[in-house]
Amino acid sequence: MSGKAAGVWADLPVERFFWCEQALLGGRISRGVRAEVDGAGCIAAVETGTAARGGDRVLPGVTFPAASNAHSHAFHRILRGRTHAGGPGSFWTWREQMYAAAAVLTPELYEELATAVFAEMVVTGWTSVAEFHYLHHHPDGTPYAPAHAMERALARAALATGIRLTLLDTAYLSGGFGTALSAEQLRFGDAGADGWLTRLASLRTAFANDFDPAQISVAAALHSVRGVPEAALAAVASRLDPEVPLHIHLSEQPAENEACLAATGMTPTGLLHKHGLVTGRLSAVHATHLSGEDIGILGGAGATVVLCPTTEADLADGIGPAARLRDAGAGIALGTDQHAVVDPWQEMRALEYGERLGSGERGRFAPALLHRAVSDAGARAMGRPAPGLAVGNACDLMVMDPASVRTAGSRPEQLALTATAADVRTVVVAGRILARDGHHAVLGDPAALLAGALAAADSLPDPQGRARP
């Protein structure tokens, strides 16, 4: 990291050897696992059935690969516990409250809020995050000077917490099919596909110069087919580097599908497929309302589908066809999206419970598959090495208490169906211990950080005079 910006957490020592009482290896629990960590914070060697040696960092409990958060909107954390009053509602009524939350954010406040949110992620076991970012400009749409002020605020938050950040710089160019951006969407926009691609290239260059890509990198996102006109999809398909990960909100709501069919005669998946955008580098977020043909297209391409089960439940989106997508060949990853819950264990459980409720069958996603979804698949969606105890993997780990009031009596390999983030004892990032028992090693209790950031947000009036959530 010579010459690159680094956070205070980087002063924490990299442990050379970890000894795990129990650990998940190859889908099974092994005992007495000893791992060697290289200078880059990756696993260099692993042995099992061995005793701890002098100088080893002992990890009592059950060690799992850390979680990879494949979809996040950090500013949505403002909404937790504030959107449930007022009778029947929908995603679309919730969206108006989201716009009000977005309107008050400055680079300074966004850095404070994102630092708190990322710290909450780290202490609960998420060690990397794909931040789906579209708060690019001032609320009236004018660019910040110097450039990339909001993006740098997120980068500083990642540096402060030690989380691995993949900043998904998002194209958000229209308010709907044939509709211009509304007043509350102006700060999301760019001057067409050319403007977004130019700004993205500038951002990628700046961040590559300033940050270690093992911690902070820039990839791409399209907000949705309703937020990116078809002509812009064609431009992106022809000009975006095919090696850059690409994410998109896809078929989250039936109304999105209906509007796309009316405007183009195709489903959102079909429209992306027409322009060659459904490939193995694509991550489709939500994908809740898909046709059988859509499922075949996504699976056949080996795309990743990022499900956010607690958010999809909170927003009444519906239950996506996760098992059908998996069986068709798509990867399944998990994210926290609007942060109604920041807990990888609850996301895993909600994925399986949704499948059970929709199918009437248990065990649609066995625990080993849930761990793959919450760790390896999310890392793949970000273009990062997988976390966990395998040679070449990032030494990113979460260590669980197998004897809490929630987990006592559980078979270790089945903790995905009983544990919560409250059972996370230790979190390791790149061989460094970044959290213990819900406290960040540098920043302390994230609850205090969140309280301060939320109070600061609440103190600011909405620029358009709307009621705050």
Tab-separated table of C-alpha atoms in Angstrom, residues 144-413:
chain	number	residue	atom	x	y	z
A	144	TYR	CA	-19.290	19.122	-6.717
A	145	ALA	CA	-15.960	20.890	-6.911
A	146	PRO	CA	-13.523	19.308	-6.521
A	147	ALA	CA	-14.924	16.344	-8.398
A	148	HIS	CA	-16.075	13.073	-6.821
A	149	ALA	CA	-16.765	14.603	-3.404
A	150	MET	CA	-19.526	12.154	-2.486
A	151	GLU	CA	-17.551	9.189	-3.785
A	152	ARG	CA	-14.502	10.209	-1.766
A	153	ALA	CA	-16.706	10.519	1.318
A	154	LEU	CA	-17.575	6.840	0.947
A	155	ALA	CA	-13.923	5.942	0.385
A	156	ARG	CA	-12.895	7.746	3.578
A	157	ALA	CA	-15.621	5.881	5.468
A	158	ALA	CA	-14.229	2.585	4.184
A	159	LEU	CA	-10.711	3.605	5.209
A	160	ALA	CA	-11.931	4.483	8.692
A	161	THR	CA	-13.619	1.124	9.212
A	162	GLY	CA	-11.400	-1.276	7.265
A	163	ILE	CA	-14.229	-2.699	5.195
A	164	ARG	CA	-13.381	-3.624	1.602
A	165	LEU	CA	-15.388	-1.227	-0.567
A	166	THR	CA	-16.435	-1.825	-4.147
A	167	LEU	CA	-17.985	1.483	-5.147
A	168	LEU	CA	-20.615	0.783	-7.799
A	169	ASP	CA	-20.827	4.113	-9.558
A	170	THR	CA	-24.361	4.151	-10.908
A	171	ALA	CA	-25.866	5.501	-14.107
A	172	TYR	CA	-29.258	7.042	-13.296
A	173	LEU	CA	-30.326	9.005	-16.364
A	174	SER	CA	-34.131	9.016	-16.507
A	175	GLY	CA	-37.107	8.991	-14.165
A	176	GLY	CA	-38.870	6.261	-16.132
A	177	PHE	CA	-39.454	5.173	-19.712
A	178	GLY	CA	-39.590	8.400	-21.735
A	179	THR	CA	-39.530	10.479	-18.533
A	180	ALA	CA	-36.943	13.017	-17.447
A	181	LEU	CA	-35.414	12.971	-13.981
A	182	SER	CA	-37.674	14.544	-11.366
A	183	ALA	CA	-36.486	17.336	-9.073
A	184	GLU	CA	-35.586	14.873	-6.291
A	185	GLN	CA	-33.591	12.746	-8.767
A	186	LEU	CA	-31.435	15.514	-10.232
A	187	ARG	CA	-28.467	14.781	-7.987
A	188	PHE	CA	-28.416	11.208	-9.293
A	189	GLY	CA	-28.046	12.115	-12.958
A	190	ASP	CA	-25.364	12.719	-15.566
A	191	ALA	CA	-25.381	14.236	-19.042
A	192	GLY	CA	-26.467	11.027	-20.754
A	193	ALA	CA	-24.468	7.847	-21.212
A	194	ASP	CA	-21.431	9.768	-22.443
A	195	GLY	CA	-21.432	11.960	-19.355
A	196	TRP	CA	-21.685	8.980	-17.025
A	197	LEU	CA	-19.009	6.964	-18.829
A	198	THR	CA	-16.638	9.934	-18.791
A	199	ARG	CA	-17.204	10.585	-15.096
A	200	LEU	CA	-16.840	6.865	-14.314
A	201	ALA	CA	-13.516	6.717	-16.146
A	202	SER	CA	-12.276	9.753	-14.228
A	203	LEU	CA	-13.374	8.225	-10.925
A	204	ARG	CA	-11.721	4.878	-11.656
A	205	THR	CA	-8.446	6.594	-12.511
A	206	ALA	CA	-8.517	8.792	-9.417
A	207	PHE	CA	-9.291	5.924	-7.053
A	208	ALA	CA	-6.685	3.630	-8.647
A	209	ASN	CA	-4.090	6.319	-7.993
A	210	ASP	CA	-5.153	7.018	-4.415
A	211	PHE	CA	-6.297	3.718	-2.885
A	212	ASP	CA	-5.177	0.124	-2.600
A	213	PRO	CA	-7.587	-1.841	-4.833
A	214	ALA	CA	-7.581	-4.670	-2.294
A	215	GLN	CA	-9.557	-2.307	-0.082
A	216	ILE	CA	-11.229	0.237	-2.374
A	217	SER	CA	-12.142	-0.289	-6.009
A	218	VAL	CA	-14.647	1.166	-8.474
A	219	ALA	CA	-17.063	-0.878	-10.578
A	220	ALA	CA	-20.241	0.043	-12.455
A	221	ALA	CA	-23.991	-0.101	-12.051
A	222	LEU	CA	-27.086	0.816	-14.006
A	223	HIS	CA	-29.866	1.886	-11.711
A	224	SER	CA	-32.573	-0.028	-13.610
A	225	VAL	CA	-34.007	-0.300	-17.094
A	226	ARG	CA	-36.437	2.464	-16.161
A	227	GLY	CA	-33.497	4.646	-15.032
A	228	VAL	CA	-31.289	4.088	-18.103
A	229	PRO	CA	-32.841	4.628	-21.566
A	230	GLU	CA	-32.378	1.942	-24.188
A	231	ALA	CA	-30.008	4.074	-26.263
A	232	ALA	CA	-27.818	4.441	-23.184
A	233	LEU	CA	-27.860	0.675	-22.653
A	234	ALA	CA	-26.435	0.271	-26.141
A	235	ALA	CA	-23.695	2.816	-25.417
A	236	VAL	CA	-22.766	1.097	-22.164
A	237	ALA	CA	-22.662	-2.298	-23.880
A	238	SER	CA	-20.255	-1.014	-26.520
A	239	ARG	CA	-18.006	1.172	-24.369
A	240	LEU	CA	-17.807	-0.212	-20.814
A	241	ASP	CA	-14.753	-2.392	-20.193
A	242	PRO	CA	-16.136	-5.970	-20.218
A	243	GLU	CA	-13.931	-6.881	-17.238
A	244	VAL	CA	-15.615	-4.325	-14.962
A	245	PRO	CA	-18.332	-5.824	-12.725
A	246	LEU	CA	-21.768	-4.455	-13.655
A	247	HIS	CA	-24.794	-4.424	-11.328
A	248	ILE	CA	-28.435	-3.442	-11.916
A	249	HIS	CA	-31.751	-3.420	-10.053
A	250	LEU	CA	-33.841	-5.867	-12.063
A	251	SER	CA	-37.560	-6.688	-11.966
A	252	GLU	CA	-37.972	-5.668	-8.333
A	253	GLN	CA	-41.586	-4.623	-8.921
A	254	PRO	CA	-44.337	-5.838	-11.286
A	255	ALA	CA	-44.902	-2.213	-12.318
A	256	GLU	CA	-41.328	-2.074	-13.660
A	257	ASN	CA	-41.960	-5.145	-15.797
A	258	GLU	CA	-45.259	-3.775	-17.079
A	259	ALA	CA	-43.716	-0.426	-18.026
A	260	CYS	CA	-40.801	-2.121	-19.786
A	261	LEU	CA	-43.125	-4.387	-21.765
A	262	ALA	CA	-45.273	-1.429	-22.763
A	263	ALA	CA	-42.283	0.649	-23.877
A	264	THR	CA	-40.106	-2.003	-25.514
A	265	GLY	CA	-42.129	-5.191	-25.896
A	266	MET	CA	-39.565	-6.983	-23.728
A	267	THR	CA	-39.039	-7.822	-20.087
A	268	PRO	CA	-36.186	-5.995	-18.331
A	269	THR	CA	-34.038	-9.136	-18.609
A	270	GLY	CA	-34.925	-9.473	-22.284
A	271	LEU	CA	-33.978	-5.851	-22.906
A	272	LEU	CA	-30.574	-6.294	-21.257
A	273	HIS	CA	-30.062	-9.527	-23.184
A	274	LYS	CA	-30.845	-7.772	-26.470
A	275	HIS	CA	-27.928	-5.425	-25.840
A	276	GLY	CA	-25.491	-8.133	-24.754
A	277	LEU	CA	-25.431	-7.038	-21.124
A	278	VAL	CA	-26.421	-10.367	-19.562
A	279	THR	CA	-23.046	-12.063	-19.078
A	280	GLY	CA	-21.079	-13.629	-16.271
A	281	ARG	CA	-19.982	-10.197	-15.027
A	282	LEU	CA	-23.589	-9.068	-14.457
A	283	SER	CA	-25.154	-8.965	-10.995
A	284	ALA	CA	-28.933	-8.595	-11.107
A	285	VAL	CA	-30.272	-7.244	-7.825
A	286	HIS	CA	-33.625	-8.512	-6.516
A	287	ALA	CA	-34.843	-10.253	-9.707
A	288	THR	CA	-38.065	-10.910	-7.828
A	289	HIS	CA	-40.581	-10.999	-10.675
A	290	LEU	CA	-39.057	-13.023	-13.510
A	291	SER	CA	-40.545	-15.076	-16.315
A	292	GLY	CA	-39.313	-18.575	-17.021
A	293	GLU	CA	-37.474	-17.214	-20.037
A	294	ASP	CA	-35.797	-14.564	-17.879
A	295	ILE	CA	-34.579	-17.244	-15.491
A	296	GLY	CA	-33.126	-19.214	-18.390
A	297	ILE	CA	-31.301	-16.157	-19.757
A	298	LEU	CA	-29.733	-15.224	-16.418
A	299	GLY	CA	-28.838	-18.804	-15.551
A	300	GLY	CA	-27.473	-19.599	-18.990
A	301	ALA	CA	-25.133	-16.607	-18.790
A	302	GLY	CA	-23.871	-17.582	-15.346
A	303	ALA	CA	-24.934	-14.180	-14.010
A	304	THR	CA	-25.133	-13.496	-10.285
A	305	VAL	CA	-28.477	-12.674	-8.719
A	306	VAL	CA	-28.202	-10.607	-5.540
A	307	LEU	CA	-31.105	-11.229	-3.204
A	308	CYS	CA	-31.776	-8.968	-0.231
A	309	PRO	CA	-34.376	-11.014	1.646
A	310	THR	CA	-34.894	-8.802	4.694
A	311	THR	CA	-35.282	-5.687	2.529
A	312	GLU	CA	-37.549	-7.470	0.061
A	313	ALA	CA	-39.728	-8.496	3.001
A	314	ASP	CA	-39.638	-4.991	4.505
A	315	LEU	CA	-40.692	-3.401	1.201
A	316	ALA	CA	-43.294	-6.078	0.381
A	317	ASP	CA	-41.470	-6.788	-2.875
A	318	GLY	CA	-42.271	-10.490	-2.917
A	319	ILE	CA	-40.266	-13.722	-2.810
A	320	GLY	CA	-37.832	-14.203	-5.687
A	321	PRO	CA	-37.269	-17.527	-7.502
A	322	ALA	CA	-33.915	-18.202	-5.846
A	323	ALA	CA	-33.815	-21.985	-6.185
A	324	ARG	CA	-35.006	-21.883	-9.796
A	325	LEU	CA	-32.300	-19.352	-10.638
A	326	ARG	CA	-29.661	-21.462	-8.905
A	327	ASP	CA	-30.809	-24.585	-10.733
A	328	ALA	CA	-30.651	-22.697	-14.038
A	329	GLY	CA	-27.002	-21.797	-13.445
A	330	ALA	CA	-27.115	-18.361	-11.798
A	331	GLY	CA	-25.033	-17.596	-8.739
A	332	ILE	CA	-26.964	-16.467	-5.654
A	333	ALA	CA	-25.462	-13.716	-3.489
A	334	LEU	CA	-26.873	-11.729	-0.569
A	335	GLY	CA	-26.997	-8.067	0.399
A	336	THR	CA	-28.482	-5.768	3.019
A	337	ASP	CA	-29.792	-3.114	0.576
A	338	GLN	CA	-31.673	-0.597	2.745
A	339	HIS	CA	-30.284	-1.963	6.044
A	340	ALA	CA	-33.592	-2.741	7.699
A	341	VAL	CA	-31.324	-5.452	9.124
A	342	VAL	CA	-27.525	-5.587	9.031
A	343	ASP	CA	-26.955	-9.249	9.828
A	344	PRO	CA	-25.565	-11.891	7.444
A	345	TRP	CA	-27.090	-14.669	9.512
A	346	GLN	CA	-30.585	-13.257	9.215
A	347	GLU	CA	-30.133	-12.784	5.459
A	348	MET	CA	-29.115	-16.436	5.096
A	349	ARG	CA	-32.060	-17.601	7.150
A	350	ALA	CA	-34.498	-15.328	5.322
A	351	LEU	CA	-33.338	-16.746	1.978
A	352	GLU	CA	-34.130	-20.300	3.068
A	353	TYR	CA	-37.342	-19.310	4.862
A	354	GLY	CA	-38.617	-17.502	1.763
A	355	GLU	CA	-38.019	-20.658	-0.253
A	356	ARG	CA	-39.839	-22.746	2.355
A	357	LEU	CA	-42.825	-20.403	2.415
A	358	GLY	CA	-43.038	-20.288	-1.360
A	359	SER	CA	-42.541	-24.004	-2.017
A	360	GLY	CA	-43.812	-25.845	1.028
A	361	GLU	CA	-40.479	-27.687	1.144
A	362	ARG	CA	-37.630	-27.467	3.664
A	363	GLY	CA	-33.934	-27.487	2.850
A	364	ARG	CA	-34.053	-25.688	-0.475
A	365	PHE	CA	-30.748	-24.011	0.451
A	366	ALA	CA	-28.715	-26.262	2.713
A	367	PRO	CA	-26.464	-24.453	5.227
A	368	ALA	CA	-23.345	-24.941	3.073
A	369	LEU	CA	-25.132	-23.255	0.156
A	370	LEU	CA	-26.231	-20.393	2.396
A	371	HIS	CA	-22.625	-19.780	3.398
A	372	ARG	CA	-21.568	-19.841	-0.240
A	373	ALA	CA	-24.232	-17.244	-1.035
A	374	VAL	CA	-23.252	-14.940	1.798
A	375	SER	CA	-19.494	-15.148	1.213
A	376	ASP	CA	-18.070	-16.486	-2.063
A	377	ALA	CA	-20.852	-15.352	-4.412
A	378	GLY	CA	-20.873	-11.815	-3.066
A	379	ALA	CA	-17.101	-11.557	-3.416
A	380	ARG	CA	-17.390	-12.782	-7.007
A	381	ALA	CA	-19.993	-10.103	-7.714
A	382	MET	CA	-17.437	-7.508	-6.614
A	383	GLY	CA	-14.553	-9.053	-8.527
A	384	ARG	CA	-12.778	-9.897	-5.272
A	385	PRO	CA	-11.113	-13.069	-3.936
A	386	ALA	CA	-13.387	-15.217	-1.799
A	387	PRO	CA	-13.013	-14.927	1.975
A	388	GLY	CA	-12.268	-17.870	4.257
A	389	LEU	CA	-9.776	-20.568	5.142
A	390	ALA	CA	-8.585	-21.820	1.772
A	391	VAL	CA	-5.180	-21.179	0.248
A	392	GLY	CA	-5.305	-17.992	-1.808
A	393	ASN	CA	-8.465	-16.687	-0.158
A	394	ALA	CA	-8.624	-13.403	1.693
A	395	CYS	CA	-8.155	-13.975	5.424
A	396	ASP	CA	-11.560	-12.473	6.198
A	397	LEU	CA	-13.310	-14.439	8.933
A	398	MET	CA	-16.216	-14.273	11.367
A	399	VAL	CA	-16.061	-16.369	14.515
A	400	MET	CA	-19.302	-17.470	16.147
A	401	ASP	CA	-20.293	-18.370	19.696
A	402	PRO	CA	-21.801	-21.874	19.544
A	403	ALA	CA	-23.133	-21.743	23.116
A	404	SER	CA	-25.253	-18.586	23.285
A	405	VAL	CA	-28.931	-18.614	24.206
A	406	ARG	CA	-29.654	-18.777	20.455
A	407	THR	CA	-27.052	-21.319	19.403
A	408	ALA	CA	-26.689	-23.697	22.361
A	409	GLY	CA	-27.265	-27.227	21.149
A	410	SER	CA	-27.007	-26.369	17.452
A	411	ARG	CA	-24.784	-28.496	15.280
A	412	PRO	CA	-21.987	-26.160	14.170
A	413	GLU	CA	-22.652	-26.743	10.482
